[in-house]
PDB file of C-alpha atoms in Angstrom:
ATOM      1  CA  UNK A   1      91.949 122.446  93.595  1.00 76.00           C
ATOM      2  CA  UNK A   2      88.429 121.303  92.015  1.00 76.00           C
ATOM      3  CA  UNK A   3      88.491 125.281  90.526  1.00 83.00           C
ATOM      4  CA  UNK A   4      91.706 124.881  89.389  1.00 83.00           C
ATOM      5  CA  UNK A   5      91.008 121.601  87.221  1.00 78.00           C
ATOM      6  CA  UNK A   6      87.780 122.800  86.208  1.00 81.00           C
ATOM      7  CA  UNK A   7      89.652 125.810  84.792  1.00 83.00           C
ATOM      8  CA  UNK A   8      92.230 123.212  83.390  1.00 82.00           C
ATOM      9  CA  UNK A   9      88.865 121.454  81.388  1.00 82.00           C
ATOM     10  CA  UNK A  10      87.533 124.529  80.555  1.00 86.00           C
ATOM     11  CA  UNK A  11      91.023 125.998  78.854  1.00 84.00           C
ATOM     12  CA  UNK A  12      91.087 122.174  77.439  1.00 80.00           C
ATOM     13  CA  UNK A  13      88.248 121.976  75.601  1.00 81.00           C
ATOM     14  CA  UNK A  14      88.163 125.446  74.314  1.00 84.00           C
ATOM     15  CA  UNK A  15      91.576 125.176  73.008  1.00 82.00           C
ATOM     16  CA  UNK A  16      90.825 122.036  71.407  1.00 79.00           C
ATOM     17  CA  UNK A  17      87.626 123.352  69.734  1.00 78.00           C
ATOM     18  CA  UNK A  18      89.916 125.919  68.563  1.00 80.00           C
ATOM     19  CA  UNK A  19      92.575 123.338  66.916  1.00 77.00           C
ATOM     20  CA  UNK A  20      90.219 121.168  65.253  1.00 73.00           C
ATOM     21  CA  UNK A  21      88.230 124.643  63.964  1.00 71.00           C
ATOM     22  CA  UNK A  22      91.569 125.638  62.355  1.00 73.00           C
ATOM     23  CA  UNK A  23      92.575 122.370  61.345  1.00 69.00           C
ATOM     24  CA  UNK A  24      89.495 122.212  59.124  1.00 67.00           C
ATOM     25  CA  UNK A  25      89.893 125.592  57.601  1.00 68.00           C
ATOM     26  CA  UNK A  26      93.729 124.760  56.943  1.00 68.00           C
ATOM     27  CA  UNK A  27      95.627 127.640  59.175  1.00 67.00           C
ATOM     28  CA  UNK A  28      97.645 124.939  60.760  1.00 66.00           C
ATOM     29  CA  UNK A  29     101.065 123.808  59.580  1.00 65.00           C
ATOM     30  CA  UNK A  30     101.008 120.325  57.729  1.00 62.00           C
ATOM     31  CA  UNK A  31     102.447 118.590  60.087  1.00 61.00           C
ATOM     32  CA  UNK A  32     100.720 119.638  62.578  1.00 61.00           C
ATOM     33  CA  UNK A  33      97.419 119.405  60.662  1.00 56.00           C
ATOM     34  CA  UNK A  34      97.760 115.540  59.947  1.00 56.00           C
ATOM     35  CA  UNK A  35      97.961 115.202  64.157  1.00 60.00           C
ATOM     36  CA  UNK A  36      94.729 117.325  64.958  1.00 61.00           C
ATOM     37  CA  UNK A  37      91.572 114.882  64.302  1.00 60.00           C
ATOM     38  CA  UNK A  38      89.461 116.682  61.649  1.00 58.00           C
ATOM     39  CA  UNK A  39      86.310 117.368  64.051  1.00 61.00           C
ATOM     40  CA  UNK A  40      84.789 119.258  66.274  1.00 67.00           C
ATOM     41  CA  UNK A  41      83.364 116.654  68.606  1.00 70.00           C
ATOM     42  CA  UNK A  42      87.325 115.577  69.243  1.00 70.00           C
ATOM     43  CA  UNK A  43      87.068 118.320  71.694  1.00 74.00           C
ATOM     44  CA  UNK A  44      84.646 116.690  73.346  1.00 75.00           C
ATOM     45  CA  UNK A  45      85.822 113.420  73.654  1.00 73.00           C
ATOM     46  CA  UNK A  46      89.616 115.024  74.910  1.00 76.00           C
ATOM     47  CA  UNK A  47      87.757 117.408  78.020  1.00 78.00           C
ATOM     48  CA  UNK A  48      85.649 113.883  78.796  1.00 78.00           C
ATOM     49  CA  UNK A  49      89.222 112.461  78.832  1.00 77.00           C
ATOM     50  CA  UNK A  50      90.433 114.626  81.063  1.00 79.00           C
ATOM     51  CA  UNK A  51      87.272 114.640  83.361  1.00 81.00           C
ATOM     52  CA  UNK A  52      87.843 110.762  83.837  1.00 79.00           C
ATOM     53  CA  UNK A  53      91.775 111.351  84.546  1.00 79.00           C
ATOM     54  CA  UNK A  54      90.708 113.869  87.304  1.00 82.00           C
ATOM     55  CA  UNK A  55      87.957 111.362  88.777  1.00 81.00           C
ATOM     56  CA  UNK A  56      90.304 107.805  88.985  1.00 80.00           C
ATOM     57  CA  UNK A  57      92.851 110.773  90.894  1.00 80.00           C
ATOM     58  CA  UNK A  58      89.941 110.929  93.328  1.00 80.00           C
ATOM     59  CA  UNK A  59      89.254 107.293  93.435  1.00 79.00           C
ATOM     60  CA  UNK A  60      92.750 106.447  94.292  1.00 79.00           C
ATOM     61  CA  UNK A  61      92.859 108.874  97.418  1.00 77.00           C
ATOM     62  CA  UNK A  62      89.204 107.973  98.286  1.00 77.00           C
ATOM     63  CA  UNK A  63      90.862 104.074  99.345  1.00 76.00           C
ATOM     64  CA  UNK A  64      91.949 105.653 102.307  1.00 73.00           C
ATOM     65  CA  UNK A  65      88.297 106.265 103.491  1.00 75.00           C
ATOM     66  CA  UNK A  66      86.498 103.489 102.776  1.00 78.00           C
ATOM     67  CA  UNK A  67      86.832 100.791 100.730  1.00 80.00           C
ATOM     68  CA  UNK A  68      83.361 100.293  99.754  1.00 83.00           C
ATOM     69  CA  UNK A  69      83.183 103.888  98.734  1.00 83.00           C
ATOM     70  CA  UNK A  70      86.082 103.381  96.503  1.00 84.00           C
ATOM     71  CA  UNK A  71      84.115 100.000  94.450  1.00 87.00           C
ATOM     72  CA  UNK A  72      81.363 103.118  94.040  1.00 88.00           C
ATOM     73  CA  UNK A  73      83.803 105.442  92.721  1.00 87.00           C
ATOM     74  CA  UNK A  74      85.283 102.731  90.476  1.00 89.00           C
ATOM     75  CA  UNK A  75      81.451 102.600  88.957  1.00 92.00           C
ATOM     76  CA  UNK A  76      81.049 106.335  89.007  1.00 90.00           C
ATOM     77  CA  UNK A  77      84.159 106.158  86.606  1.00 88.00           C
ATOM     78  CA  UNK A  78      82.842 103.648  84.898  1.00 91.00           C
ATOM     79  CA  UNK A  79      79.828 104.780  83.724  1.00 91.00           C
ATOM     80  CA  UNK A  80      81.477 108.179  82.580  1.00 88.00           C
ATOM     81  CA  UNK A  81      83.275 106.174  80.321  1.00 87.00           C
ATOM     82  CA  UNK A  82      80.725 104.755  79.052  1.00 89.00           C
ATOM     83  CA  UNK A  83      78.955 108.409  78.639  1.00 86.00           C
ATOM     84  CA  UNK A  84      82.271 109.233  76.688  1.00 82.00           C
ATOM     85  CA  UNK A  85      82.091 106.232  74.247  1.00 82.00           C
ATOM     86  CA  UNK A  86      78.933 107.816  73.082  1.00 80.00           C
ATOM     87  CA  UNK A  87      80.511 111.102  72.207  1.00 75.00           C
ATOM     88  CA  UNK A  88      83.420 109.020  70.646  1.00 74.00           C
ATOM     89  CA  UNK A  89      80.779 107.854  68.205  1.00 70.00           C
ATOM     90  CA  UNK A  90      80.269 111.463  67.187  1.00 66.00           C
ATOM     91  CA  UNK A  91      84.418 112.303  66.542  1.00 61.00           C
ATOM     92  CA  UNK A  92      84.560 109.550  64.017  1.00 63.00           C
ATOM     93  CA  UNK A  93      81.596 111.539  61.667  1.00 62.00           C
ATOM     94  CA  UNK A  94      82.018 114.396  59.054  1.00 59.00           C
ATOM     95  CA  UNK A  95      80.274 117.707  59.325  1.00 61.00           C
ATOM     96  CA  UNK A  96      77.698 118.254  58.686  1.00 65.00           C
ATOM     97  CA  UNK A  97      76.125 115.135  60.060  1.00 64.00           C
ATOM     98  CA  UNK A  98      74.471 112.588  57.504  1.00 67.00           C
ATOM     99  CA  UNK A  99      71.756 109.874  58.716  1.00 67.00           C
ATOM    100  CA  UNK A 100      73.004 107.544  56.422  1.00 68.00           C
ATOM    101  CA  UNK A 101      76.667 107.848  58.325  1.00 68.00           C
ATOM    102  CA  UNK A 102      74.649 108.040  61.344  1.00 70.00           C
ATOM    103  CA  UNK A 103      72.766 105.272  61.708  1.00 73.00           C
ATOM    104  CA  UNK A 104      74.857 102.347  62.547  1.00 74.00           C
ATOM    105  CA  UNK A 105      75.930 104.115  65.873  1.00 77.00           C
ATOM    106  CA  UNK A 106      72.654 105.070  67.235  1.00 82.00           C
ATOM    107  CA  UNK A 107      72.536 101.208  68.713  1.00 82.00           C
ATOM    108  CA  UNK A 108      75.852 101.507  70.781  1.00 86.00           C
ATOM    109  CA  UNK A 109      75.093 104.930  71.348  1.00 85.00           C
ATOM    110  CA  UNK A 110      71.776 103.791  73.199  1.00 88.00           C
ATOM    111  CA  UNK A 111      73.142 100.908  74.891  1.00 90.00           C
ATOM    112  CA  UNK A 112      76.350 102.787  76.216  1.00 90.00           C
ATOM    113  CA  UNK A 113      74.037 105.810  77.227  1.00 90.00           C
ATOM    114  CA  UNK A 114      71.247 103.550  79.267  1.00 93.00           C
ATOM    115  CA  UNK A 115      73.306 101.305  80.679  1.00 93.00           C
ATOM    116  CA  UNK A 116      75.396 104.614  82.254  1.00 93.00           C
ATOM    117  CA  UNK A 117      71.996 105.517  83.233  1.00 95.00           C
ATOM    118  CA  UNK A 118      70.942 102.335  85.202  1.00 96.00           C
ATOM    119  CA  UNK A 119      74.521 101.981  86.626  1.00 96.00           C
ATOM    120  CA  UNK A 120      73.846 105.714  87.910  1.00 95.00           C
ATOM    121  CA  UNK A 121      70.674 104.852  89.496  1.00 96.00           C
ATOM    122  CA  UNK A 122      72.127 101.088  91.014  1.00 96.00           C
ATOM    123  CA  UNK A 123      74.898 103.777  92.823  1.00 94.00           C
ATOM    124  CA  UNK A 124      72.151 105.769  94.591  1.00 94.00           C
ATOM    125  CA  UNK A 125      70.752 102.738  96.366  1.00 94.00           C
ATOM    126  CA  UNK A 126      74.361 101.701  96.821  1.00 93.00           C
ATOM    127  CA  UNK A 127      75.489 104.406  98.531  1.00 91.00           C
ATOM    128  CA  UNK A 128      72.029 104.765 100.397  1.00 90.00           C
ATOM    129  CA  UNK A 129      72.255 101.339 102.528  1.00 88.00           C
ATOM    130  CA  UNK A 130      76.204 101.998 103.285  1.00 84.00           C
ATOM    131  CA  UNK A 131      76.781 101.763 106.849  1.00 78.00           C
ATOM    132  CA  UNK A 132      80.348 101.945 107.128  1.00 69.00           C
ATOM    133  CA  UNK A 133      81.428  99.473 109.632  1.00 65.00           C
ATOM    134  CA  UNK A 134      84.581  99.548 111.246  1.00 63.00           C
ATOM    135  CA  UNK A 135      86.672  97.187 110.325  1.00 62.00           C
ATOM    136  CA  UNK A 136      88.062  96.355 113.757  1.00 63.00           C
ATOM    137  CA  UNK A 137      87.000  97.815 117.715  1.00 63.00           C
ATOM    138  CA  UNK A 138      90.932  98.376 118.154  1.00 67.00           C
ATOM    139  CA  UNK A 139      91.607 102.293 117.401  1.00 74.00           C
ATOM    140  CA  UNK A 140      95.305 101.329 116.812  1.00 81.00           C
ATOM    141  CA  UNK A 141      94.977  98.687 114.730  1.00 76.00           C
ATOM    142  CA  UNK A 142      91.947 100.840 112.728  1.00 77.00           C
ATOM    143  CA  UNK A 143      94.469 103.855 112.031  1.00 82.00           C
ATOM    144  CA  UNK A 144      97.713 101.044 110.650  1.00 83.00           C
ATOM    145  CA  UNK A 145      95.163  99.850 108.319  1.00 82.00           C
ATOM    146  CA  UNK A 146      94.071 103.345 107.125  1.00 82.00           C
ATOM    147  CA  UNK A 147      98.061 104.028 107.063  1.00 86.00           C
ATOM    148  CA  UNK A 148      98.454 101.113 105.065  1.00 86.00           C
ATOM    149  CA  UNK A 149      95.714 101.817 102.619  1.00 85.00           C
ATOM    150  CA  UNK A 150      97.550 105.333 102.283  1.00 86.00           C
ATOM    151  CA  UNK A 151     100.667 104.121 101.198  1.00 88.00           C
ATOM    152  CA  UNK A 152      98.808 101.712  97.842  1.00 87.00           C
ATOM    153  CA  UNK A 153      97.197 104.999  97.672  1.00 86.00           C
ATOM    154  CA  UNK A 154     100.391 106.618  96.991  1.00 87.00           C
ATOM    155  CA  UNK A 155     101.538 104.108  94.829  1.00 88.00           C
ATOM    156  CA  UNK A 156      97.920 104.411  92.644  1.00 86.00           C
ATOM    157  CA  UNK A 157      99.202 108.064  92.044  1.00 84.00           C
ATOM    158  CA  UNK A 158     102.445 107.170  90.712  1.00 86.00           C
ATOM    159  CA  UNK A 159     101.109 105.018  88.778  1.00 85.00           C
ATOM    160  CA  UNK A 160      98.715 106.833  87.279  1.00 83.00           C
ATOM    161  CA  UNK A 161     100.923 109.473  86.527  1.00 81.00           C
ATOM    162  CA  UNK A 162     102.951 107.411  84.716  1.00 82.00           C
ATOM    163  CA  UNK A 163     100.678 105.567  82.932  1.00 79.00           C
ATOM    164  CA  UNK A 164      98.658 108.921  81.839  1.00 76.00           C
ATOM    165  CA  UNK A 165     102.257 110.420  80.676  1.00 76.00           C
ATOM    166  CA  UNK A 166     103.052 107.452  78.344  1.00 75.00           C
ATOM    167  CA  UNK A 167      99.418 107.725  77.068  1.00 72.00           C
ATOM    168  CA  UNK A 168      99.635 111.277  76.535  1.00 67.00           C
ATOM    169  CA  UNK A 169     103.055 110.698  74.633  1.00 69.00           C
ATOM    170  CA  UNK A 170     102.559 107.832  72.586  1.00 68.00           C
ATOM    171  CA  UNK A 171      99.028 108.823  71.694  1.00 61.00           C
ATOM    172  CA  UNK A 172      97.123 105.247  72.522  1.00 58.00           C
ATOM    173  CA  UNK A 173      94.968 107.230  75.186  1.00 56.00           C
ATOM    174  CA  UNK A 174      92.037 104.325  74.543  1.00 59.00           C
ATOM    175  CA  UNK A 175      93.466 101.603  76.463  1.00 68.00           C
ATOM    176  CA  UNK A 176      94.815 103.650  79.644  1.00 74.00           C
ATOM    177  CA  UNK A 177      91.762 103.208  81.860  1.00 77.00           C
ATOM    178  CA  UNK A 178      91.742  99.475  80.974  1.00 78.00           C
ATOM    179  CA  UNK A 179      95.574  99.363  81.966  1.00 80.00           C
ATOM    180  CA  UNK A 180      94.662 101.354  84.818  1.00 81.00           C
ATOM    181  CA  UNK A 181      91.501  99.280  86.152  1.00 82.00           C
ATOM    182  CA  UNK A 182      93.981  96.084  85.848  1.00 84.00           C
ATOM    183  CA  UNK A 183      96.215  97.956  88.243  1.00 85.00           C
ATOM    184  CA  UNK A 184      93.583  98.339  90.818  1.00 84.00           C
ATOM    185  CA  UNK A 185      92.332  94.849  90.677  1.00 85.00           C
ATOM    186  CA  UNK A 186      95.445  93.417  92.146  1.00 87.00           C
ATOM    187  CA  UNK A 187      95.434  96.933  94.415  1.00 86.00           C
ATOM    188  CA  UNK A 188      91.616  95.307  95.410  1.00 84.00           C
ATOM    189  CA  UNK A 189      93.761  91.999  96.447  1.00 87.00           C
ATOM    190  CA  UNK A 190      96.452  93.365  98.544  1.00 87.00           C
ATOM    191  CA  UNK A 191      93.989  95.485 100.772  1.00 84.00           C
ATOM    192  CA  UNK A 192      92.011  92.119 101.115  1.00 83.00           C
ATOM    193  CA  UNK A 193      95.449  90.512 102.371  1.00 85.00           C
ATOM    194  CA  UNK A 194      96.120  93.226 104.114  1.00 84.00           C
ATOM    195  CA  UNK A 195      92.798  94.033 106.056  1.00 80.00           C
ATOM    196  CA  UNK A 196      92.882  90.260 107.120  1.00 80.00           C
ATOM    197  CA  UNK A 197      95.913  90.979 109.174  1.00 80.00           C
ATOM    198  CA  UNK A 198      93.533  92.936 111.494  1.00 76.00           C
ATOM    199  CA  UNK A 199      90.285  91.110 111.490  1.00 71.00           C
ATOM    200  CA  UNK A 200      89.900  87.861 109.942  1.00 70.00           C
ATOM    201  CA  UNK A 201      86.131  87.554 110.132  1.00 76.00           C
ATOM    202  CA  UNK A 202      84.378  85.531 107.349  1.00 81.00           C
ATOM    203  CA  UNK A 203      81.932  88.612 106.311  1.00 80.00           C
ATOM    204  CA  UNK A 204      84.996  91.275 106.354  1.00 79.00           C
ATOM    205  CA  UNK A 205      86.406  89.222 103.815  1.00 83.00           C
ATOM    206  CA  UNK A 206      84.141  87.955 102.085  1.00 87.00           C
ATOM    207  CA  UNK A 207      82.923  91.867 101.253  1.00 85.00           C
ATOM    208  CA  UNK A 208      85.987  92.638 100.571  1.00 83.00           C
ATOM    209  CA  UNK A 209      87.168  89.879  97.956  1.00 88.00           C
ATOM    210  CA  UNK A 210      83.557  90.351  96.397  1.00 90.00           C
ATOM    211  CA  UNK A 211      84.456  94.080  95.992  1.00 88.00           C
ATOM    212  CA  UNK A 212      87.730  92.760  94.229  1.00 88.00           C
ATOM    213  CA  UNK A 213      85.318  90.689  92.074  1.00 91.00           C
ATOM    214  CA  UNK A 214      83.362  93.581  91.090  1.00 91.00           C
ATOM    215  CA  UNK A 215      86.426  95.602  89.707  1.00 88.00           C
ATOM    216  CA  UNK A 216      87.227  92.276  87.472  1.00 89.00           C
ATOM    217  CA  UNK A 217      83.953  92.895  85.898  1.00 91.00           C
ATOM    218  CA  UNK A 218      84.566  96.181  85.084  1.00 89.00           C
ATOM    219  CA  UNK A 219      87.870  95.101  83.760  1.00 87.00           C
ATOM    220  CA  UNK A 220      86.237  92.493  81.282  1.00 90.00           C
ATOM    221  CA  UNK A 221      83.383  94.880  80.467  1.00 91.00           C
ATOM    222  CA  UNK A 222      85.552  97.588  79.092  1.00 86.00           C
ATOM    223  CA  UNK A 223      87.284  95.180  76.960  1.00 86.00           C
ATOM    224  CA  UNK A 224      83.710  94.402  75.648  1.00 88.00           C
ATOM    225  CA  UNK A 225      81.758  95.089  72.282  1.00 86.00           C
ATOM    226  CA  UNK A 226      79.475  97.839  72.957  1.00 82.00           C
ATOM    227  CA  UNK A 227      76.157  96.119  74.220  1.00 87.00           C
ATOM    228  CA  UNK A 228      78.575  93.422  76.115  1.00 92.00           C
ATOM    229  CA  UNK A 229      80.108  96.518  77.428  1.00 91.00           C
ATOM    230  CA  UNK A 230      77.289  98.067  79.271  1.00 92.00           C
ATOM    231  CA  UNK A 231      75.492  94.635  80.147  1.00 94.00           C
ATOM    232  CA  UNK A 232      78.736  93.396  82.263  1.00 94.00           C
ATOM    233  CA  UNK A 233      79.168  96.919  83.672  1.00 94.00           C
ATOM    234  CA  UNK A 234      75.649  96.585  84.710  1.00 95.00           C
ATOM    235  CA  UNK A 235      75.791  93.332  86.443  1.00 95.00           C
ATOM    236  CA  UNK A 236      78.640  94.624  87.803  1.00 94.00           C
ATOM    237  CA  UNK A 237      77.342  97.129  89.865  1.00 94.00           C
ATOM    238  CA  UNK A 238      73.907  95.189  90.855  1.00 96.00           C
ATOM    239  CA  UNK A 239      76.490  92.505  92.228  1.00 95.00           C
ATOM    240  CA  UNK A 240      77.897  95.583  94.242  1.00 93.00           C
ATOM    241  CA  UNK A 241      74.747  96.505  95.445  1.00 94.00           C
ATOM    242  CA  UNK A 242      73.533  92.982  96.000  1.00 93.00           C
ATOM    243  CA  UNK A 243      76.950  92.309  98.539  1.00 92.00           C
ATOM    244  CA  UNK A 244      76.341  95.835 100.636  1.00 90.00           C
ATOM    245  CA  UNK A 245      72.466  94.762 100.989  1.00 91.00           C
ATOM    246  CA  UNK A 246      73.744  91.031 102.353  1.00 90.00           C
ATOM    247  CA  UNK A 247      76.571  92.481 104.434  1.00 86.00           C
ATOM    248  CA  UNK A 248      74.701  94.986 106.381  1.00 84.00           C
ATOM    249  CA  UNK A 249      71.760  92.095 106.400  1.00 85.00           C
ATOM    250  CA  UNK A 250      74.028  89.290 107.462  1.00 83.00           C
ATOM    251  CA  UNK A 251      77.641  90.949 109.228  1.00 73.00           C
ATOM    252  CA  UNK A 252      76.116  91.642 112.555  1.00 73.00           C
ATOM    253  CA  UNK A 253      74.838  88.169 113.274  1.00 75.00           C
ATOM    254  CA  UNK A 254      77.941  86.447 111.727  1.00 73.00           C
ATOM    255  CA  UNK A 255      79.940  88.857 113.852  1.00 67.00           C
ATOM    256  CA  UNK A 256      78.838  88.311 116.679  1.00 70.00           C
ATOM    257  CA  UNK A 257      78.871  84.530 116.148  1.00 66.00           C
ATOM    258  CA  UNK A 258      82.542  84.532 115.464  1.00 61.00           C
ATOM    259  CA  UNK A 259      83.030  86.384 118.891  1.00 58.00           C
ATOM    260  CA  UNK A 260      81.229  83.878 120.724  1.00 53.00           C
ATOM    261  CA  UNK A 261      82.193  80.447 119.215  1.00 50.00           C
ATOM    262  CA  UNK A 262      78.827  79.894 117.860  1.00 46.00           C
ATOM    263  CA  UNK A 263      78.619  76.509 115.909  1.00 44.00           C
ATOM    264  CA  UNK A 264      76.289  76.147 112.924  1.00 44.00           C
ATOM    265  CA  UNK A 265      73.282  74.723 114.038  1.00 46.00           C
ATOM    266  CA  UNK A 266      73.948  70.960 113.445  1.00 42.00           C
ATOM    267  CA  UNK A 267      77.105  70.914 113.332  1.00 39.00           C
ATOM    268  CA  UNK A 268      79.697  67.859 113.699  1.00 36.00           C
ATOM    269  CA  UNK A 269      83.347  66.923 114.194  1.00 33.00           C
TER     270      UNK A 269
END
């Protein structure tokens, strides 16, 4: 499958180069001239398009693994868009490329581009003090919740599919991953709901509604000016990190207070 969308990108891009290349030297038709953005780096921006379709696909399927795995994915997407807003920059310039013209973008350019950067290297120690606890010791109860997390999974895709066919036909491609990422917020709520229905510990969901939190961010941030943009998407991912660090620092004793009745130290009627 990854061969066969990579091929899919590939075909994409070239054939897009290819469009925008005639489009310039006028060997399209005029109506379909006026459609094709005058541009080479459109092509770019359309295979970058495509890329991030392909990932949130893998993000919605990924729910049924692990949930905290899925808020990573969510920033993994996330800072790809924020790689493509940079190239974006680029399809809005004539050829050949003028300082003058130039200039203003450089800023967001920067800001987009280093704040992808720092969100990519907040992911490694993300993903590096996972542990992956199970959610509950019942196996049963374990495999309805995965089965339950399949079937919003399933849901995601449709979706998604929906929502990337209207984009595709109406042409407002922009705002479908902000459509999208307001989608899986309230998908971030029902699994909360849902995963209390098999363990109602205070750290389960507390990580899990903080997750939810996270995704909000992301939300706001890509509805954000440029430099607000990569700030909140930022904060958004050092919260992340900052809620795995306290859960795997903090769960085990809380756990194991809630199975034994402990009181708070102090504690009155």
């Amino acid at each position: 499958m990854r061969r066969a969308v990579a091929g899919v990108l590939v075909v994409g891009f070239v054939a897009a180069l290819a469009a925008a290349d005639a489009a310039q030297r006028g060997w399209l038709p005029a109506p379909l001239r006026l459609r094709v953005p005058h541009g080479h780096f459109f092509a770019v921006e359309l295979a970058l398009w495509l890329l991030l379709s392909w990932e949130v696909v893998g993000l919605v399927l990924g729910l049924a693994r692990s949930v905290s795995s899925a808020a990573g994915k969510q920033f993994e997407i996330f800072s790809l868009i924020l790689l493509r807003h940079s190239f974006e920059e680029f399809a809005h310039f004539g050829e050949p490329l003028v300082w003058s013209e130039v200039q203003p973008a450089v800023g967001r350019m920067l800001a987009n581009g280093f704040g992808a950067l720092l969100i990519f290297v907040v992911l490694g120690f993300y993903y590096g003090v996972q542990r992956h606890l199970p959610l509950t010791g019942d196996a049963r109860d374990r495999e309805r919740f995965i089965a339950s997390k399949k079937a919003i999974a399933l849901v995601l895709v449709a979706i998604f599919t929906g929502e990337a066919v209207h984009s595709a036909l109406s042409g407002s491609g922009h705002g479908f991953f902000e459509s999208f990422y307001v989608v899986l917020v309230f998908a971030d709520i029902l699994i909360v709901l849902m995963s209390i229905r098999y363990s109602s510990a205070y750290h389960v969901v507390f990580r899990n509604s903080g997750l939810a939190v996270a995704t909000v961010l992301l939300r706001l941030a890509l509805s954000a000016p440029p430099y607000w943009s990569a700030a909140l998407g930022l904060a958004a991912a050092l919260f992340a990190l900052g809620l795995a660090v306290a859960s795997n620092r903090f769960a085990p004793a809380m756990a194991k207070a809630s199975c034994h009745g402990v009181e708070p130290r102090g504690a009155t009627d």
